[in-house]
Amino acid sequence: MNATDWLGSIGVFQILLAYFLNVSGKISNKDLSFILLNLIGASMACLASVLLEYVPFIILEGAWVMVSVVSLIKYRKDS
């Protein structure tokens, strides 16, 4: 695996970890840890997709980043 593969794999792992922790009841989807795992993970996966020039996943992960940013802004306003 090259650096781009590692970047994308770690990013996807973070997104899946957030999902697993949420569905197992360990964290809420309103927790800062959930939001940050998704934001950082999606950003890493999006960057890997840009480096690979794979447009469908650039769009998918870019949208995931935007949703996470909106969630982070909402979290900050509610705090």
Short mmCIF file of C-alpha atoms in Angstrom, two decimals:
data_model
loop_
_atom_site.label_atom_id
_atom_site.label_comp_id
_atom_site.label_asym_id
_atom_site.label_seq_id
_atom_site.Cartn_x
_atom_site.Cartn_y
_atom_site.Cartn_z
CA MET A 1 0.00 0.00 0.00
CA ASN A 2 1.18 3.49 -0.80
CA ALA A 3 0.65 6.71 1.20
CA THR A 4 -2.61 7.53 -0.60
CA ASP A 5 -4.00 4.09 0.21
CA TRP A 6 -3.06 4.52 3.87
CA LEU A 7 -4.60 7.99 3.98
CA GLY A 8 -7.89 6.77 2.52
CA SER A 9 -7.96 3.61 4.63
CA ILE A 10 -7.40 5.48 7.89
CA GLY A 11 -10.07 8.00 6.92
CA VAL A 12 -12.61 5.31 6.09
CA PHE A 13 -11.73 3.49 9.33
CA GLN A 14 -12.53 6.65 11.32
CA ILE A 15 -15.91 7.04 9.61
CA LEU A 16 -16.76 3.39 10.27
CA LEU A 17 -15.54 3.64 13.86
CA ALA A 18 -17.87 6.61 14.46
CA TYR A 19 -20.77 4.63 12.99
CA PHE A 20 -19.97 1.51 15.03
CA LEU A 21 -19.62 3.47 18.28
CA ASN A 22 -22.92 5.21 17.56
CA VAL A 23 -24.95 2.10 16.77
CA SER A 24 -23.45 0.25 19.74
CA GLY A 25 -24.57 3.07 22.04
CA LYS A 26 -21.05 4.13 23.07
CA ILE A 27 -21.39 7.66 21.67
CA SER A 28 -24.27 9.79 20.43
CA ASN A 29 -24.39 11.32 16.99
CA LYS A 30 -24.45 14.66 18.83
CA ASP A 31 -21.14 14.00 20.66
CA LEU A 32 -18.09 15.99 19.64
CA SER A 33 -16.10 12.76 19.24
CA PHE A 34 -18.63 11.45 16.70
CA ILE A 35 -18.59 14.70 14.74
CA LEU A 36 -14.78 14.91 14.71
CA LEU A 37 -14.30 11.27 13.73
CA ASN A 38 -16.59 11.86 10.76
CA LEU A 39 -15.06 15.22 9.85
CA ILE A 40 -11.44 14.09 10.02
CA GLY A 41 -12.15 10.69 8.47
CA ALA A 42 -14.14 12.13 5.58
CA SER A 43 -11.48 14.80 5.00
CA MET A 44 -8.75 12.16 4.79
CA ALA A 45 -10.82 9.95 2.49
CA CYS A 46 -11.69 12.95 0.32
CA LEU A 47 -8.05 13.96 0.03
CA ALA A 48 -7.11 10.39 -0.94
CA SER A 49 -9.86 10.47 -3.58
CA VAL A 50 -8.52 13.76 -4.94
CA LEU A 51 -5.03 12.27 -5.14
CA LEU A 52 -6.47 9.25 -6.95
CA GLU A 53 -8.57 11.55 -9.17
CA TYR A 54 -11.69 9.49 -8.43
CA VAL A 55 -14.54 11.97 -8.79
CA PRO A 56 -17.45 9.89 -7.40
CA PHE A 57 -15.73 9.54 -4.02
CA ILE A 58 -14.54 13.15 -4.06
CA ILE A 59 -18.22 14.11 -4.26
CA LEU A 60 -19.30 11.56 -1.62
CA GLU A 61 -16.60 12.39 0.90
CA GLY A 62 -16.83 16.12 0.17
CA ALA A 63 -20.54 15.99 0.99
CA TRP A 64 -19.73 14.02 4.16
CA VAL A 65 -17.23 16.72 5.16
CA MET A 66 -19.85 19.44 4.62
CA VAL A 67 -22.44 17.60 6.72
CA SER A 68 -19.84 17.19 9.47
CA VAL A 69 -18.92 20.87 9.33
CA VAL A 70 -22.59 21.83 9.68
CA SER A 71 -22.88 19.43 12.63
CA LEU A 72 -19.78 20.95 14.23
CA ILE A 73 -21.17 24.49 13.82
CA LYS A 74 -24.47 23.39 15.37
CA TYR A 75 -22.58 21.70 18.22
CA ARG A 76 -20.62 24.90 18.88
CA LYS A 77 -23.79 27.03 18.89
CA ASP A 78 -25.51 24.67 21.35
CA SER A 79 -22.52 24.61 23.74
#
